[in-house]
């Protein structure tokens, strides 16, 4: 592994960490710094929507008010870098608290593609892949079943 690949890996890992931090701090407007303009995001595996970054930000701003607390723990970041493009698989554990103080857990993978634009890595697509869930409220279960 050469110094350029090490640097690219560190930059992409920071990008996915910054994404998780923005979600958990409800700073969804920062998404425009993390994604390409034409990015496609698919959260349907965990009951959300798919669409453009503008549609995703609007969805998160309205949907996440129903959860007083949540966190995204990311790990096992597997990257394949080829010049100014890359693919990645990122593990995520997402505990969420409901307004009734119940807690449920989502285990998922993010299947990502990345693009380097003006020397900055951006997410060009992010697709959730459901792995497992625990204690999901009954009202939400139908959107998770596939």
Short mmCIF file of C-alpha atoms in Angstrom, two decimals:
data_model
loop_
_atom_site.label_atom_id
_atom_site.label_comp_id
_atom_site.label_asym_id
_atom_site.label_seq_id
_atom_site.Cartn_x
_atom_site.Cartn_y
_atom_site.Cartn_z
CA UNK A 1 0.00 0.00 0.00
CA UNK A 2 1.49 3.35 -1.00
CA UNK A 3 1.11 6.72 0.74
CA UNK A 4 -1.61 7.89 -1.71
CA UNK A 5 -3.78 4.86 -0.95
CA UNK A 6 -3.24 5.30 2.79
CA UNK A 7 -4.23 8.96 2.50
CA UNK A 8 -7.31 8.12 0.40
CA UNK A 9 -8.38 5.46 2.90
CA UNK A 10 -8.04 7.88 5.79
CA UNK A 11 -10.01 10.54 3.90
CA UNK A 12 -12.86 8.12 3.09
CA UNK A 13 -12.95 6.79 6.66
CA UNK A 14 -13.21 10.38 7.91
CA UNK A 15 -16.01 11.01 5.40
CA UNK A 16 -18.11 8.09 6.67
CA UNK A 17 -17.42 9.09 10.29
CA UNK A 18 -18.40 12.69 9.59
CA UNK A 19 -21.61 11.43 7.97
CA UNK A 20 -22.51 9.41 11.09
CA UNK A 21 -21.69 12.37 13.33
CA UNK A 22 -23.90 14.69 11.25
CA UNK A 23 -26.83 12.24 11.44
CA UNK A 24 -26.45 11.82 15.20
CA UNK A 25 -26.23 15.57 15.78
CA UNK A 26 -29.19 16.15 13.43
CA UNK A 27 -27.07 18.39 11.22
CA UNK A 28 -28.54 17.10 7.96
CA UNK A 29 -27.58 20.22 5.99
CA UNK A 30 -23.97 18.99 6.19
CA UNK A 31 -24.96 16.14 3.88
CA UNK A 32 -24.29 18.45 0.94
CA UNK A 33 -20.62 18.40 1.99
CA UNK A 34 -20.51 14.58 2.10
CA UNK A 35 -22.37 13.60 -1.07
CA UNK A 36 -21.95 14.40 -4.75
CA UNK A 37 -24.68 16.58 -6.24
CA UNK A 38 -26.14 13.65 -8.18
CA UNK A 39 -25.84 11.15 -5.31
CA UNK A 40 -28.42 8.41 -4.85
CA UNK A 41 -29.28 7.26 -1.32
CA UNK A 42 -31.44 4.25 -0.45
CA UNK A 43 -32.65 3.81 3.14
CA UNK A 44 -35.55 1.47 2.24
CA UNK A 45 -33.95 -1.55 3.93
CA UNK A 46 -34.68 0.04 7.32
CA UNK A 47 -38.05 1.60 6.52
CA UNK A 48 -36.92 4.86 4.93
CA UNK A 49 -36.99 6.23 1.40
CA UNK A 50 -34.64 6.33 -1.55
CA UNK A 51 -33.83 9.35 -3.64
CA UNK A 52 -31.62 12.36 -4.21
CA UNK A 53 -29.67 14.04 -1.45
CA UNK A 54 -32.31 16.80 -1.33
CA UNK A 55 -35.10 14.24 -0.84
CA UNK A 56 -33.06 12.39 1.80
CA UNK A 57 -32.35 15.55 3.82
CA UNK A 58 -36.05 16.49 3.79
CA UNK A 59 -36.99 12.95 4.83
CA UNK A 60 -34.48 12.86 7.71
CA UNK A 61 -35.54 16.29 8.97
CA UNK A 62 -39.14 15.08 9.29
CA UNK A 63 -38.63 11.42 10.23
CA UNK A 64 -35.95 11.72 12.89
CA UNK A 65 -38.00 14.06 15.11
CA UNK A 66 -39.86 10.92 16.20
CA UNK A 67 -36.70 9.58 17.86
CA UNK A 68 -35.35 11.61 20.81
CA UNK A 69 -32.05 9.73 20.80
CA UNK A 70 -30.10 7.54 18.42
CA UNK A 71 -26.52 6.75 17.48
CA UNK A 72 -24.65 5.28 14.54
CA UNK A 73 -21.67 3.13 15.44
CA UNK A 74 -19.67 2.40 12.31
CA UNK A 75 -16.86 -0.10 11.87
CA UNK A 76 -15.38 -2.73 9.56
CA UNK A 77 -14.87 -0.20 6.78
CA UNK A 78 -13.84 -2.23 3.73
CA UNK A 79 -12.65 -0.13 0.79
CA UNK A 80 -11.60 -0.81 -2.80
CA UNK A 81 -9.95 2.27 -4.29
CA UNK A 82 -9.28 2.68 -8.01
CA UNK A 83 -7.92 6.12 -8.81
CA UNK A 84 -10.60 8.74 -8.15
CA UNK A 85 -13.39 6.24 -7.51
CA UNK A 86 -13.93 3.70 -4.77
CA UNK A 87 -16.44 1.25 -3.36
CA UNK A 88 -16.97 0.46 0.26
CA UNK A 89 -18.92 -1.61 2.72
CA UNK A 90 -19.43 -0.05 6.16
CA UNK A 91 -20.95 -1.87 9.14
CA UNK A 92 -23.40 0.15 11.25
CA UNK A 93 -25.09 -0.55 14.58
CA UNK A 94 -27.94 1.90 15.14
CA UNK A 95 -29.70 1.93 18.54
CA UNK A 96 -32.77 4.20 18.55
CA UNK A 97 -35.01 5.46 21.34
CA UNK A 98 -38.70 6.09 20.77
CA UNK A 99 -40.75 8.84 22.37
CA UNK A 100 -42.12 6.14 24.71
CA UNK A 101 -38.52 5.52 25.90
CA UNK A 102 -38.36 2.10 24.27
CA UNK A 103 -35.08 1.25 22.60
CA UNK A 104 -34.62 -0.83 19.47
CA UNK A 105 -31.55 -1.78 17.48
CA UNK A 106 -30.81 -1.93 13.76
CA UNK A 107 -27.82 -3.74 12.32
CA UNK A 108 -26.99 -2.80 8.75
CA UNK A 109 -24.34 -2.35 6.12
CA UNK A 110 -23.85 0.69 3.95
CA UNK A 111 -22.92 -0.31 0.41
CA UNK A 112 -21.18 2.83 -0.86
CA UNK A 113 -19.57 4.25 -3.94
CA UNK A 114 -17.26 7.23 -3.64
CA UNK A 115 -15.90 9.78 -6.07
CA UNK A 116 -12.96 12.15 -5.64
CA UNK A 117 -13.93 15.63 -6.85
CA UNK A 118 -11.46 18.52 -6.64
CA UNK A 119 -9.28 16.43 -4.34
CA UNK A 120 -12.20 15.73 -1.92
CA UNK A 121 -13.86 12.35 -1.48
CA UNK A 122 -17.66 12.35 -1.66
CA UNK A 123 -20.29 9.61 -1.43
CA UNK A 124 -21.90 9.11 -4.84
CA UNK A 125 -24.29 6.38 -3.70
CA UNK A 126 -25.21 4.87 -0.35
CA UNK A 127 -27.49 1.86 -0.14
CA UNK A 128 -28.48 0.34 3.18
CA UNK A 129 -28.42 -3.42 3.42
CA UNK A 130 -30.37 -4.74 6.39
CA UNK A 131 -28.55 -7.28 8.53
CA UNK A 132 -30.68 -7.71 11.65
CA UNK A 133 -32.98 -5.89 14.05
CA UNK A 134 -34.09 -6.24 17.66
CA UNK A 135 -37.10 -4.89 19.54
CA UNK A 136 -38.43 -2.88 16.61
CA UNK A 137 -41.84 -1.34 17.48
CA UNK A 138 -44.78 -3.18 15.89
CA UNK A 139 -45.84 -0.08 13.96
CA UNK A 140 -42.47 -0.07 12.18
CA UNK A 141 -42.13 -3.81 11.53
CA UNK A 142 -44.10 -3.88 8.27
CA UNK A 143 -41.65 -1.47 6.63
CA UNK A 144 -38.73 -3.76 7.58
CA UNK A 145 -40.16 -7.05 6.38
CA UNK A 146 -39.10 -8.21 2.97
#
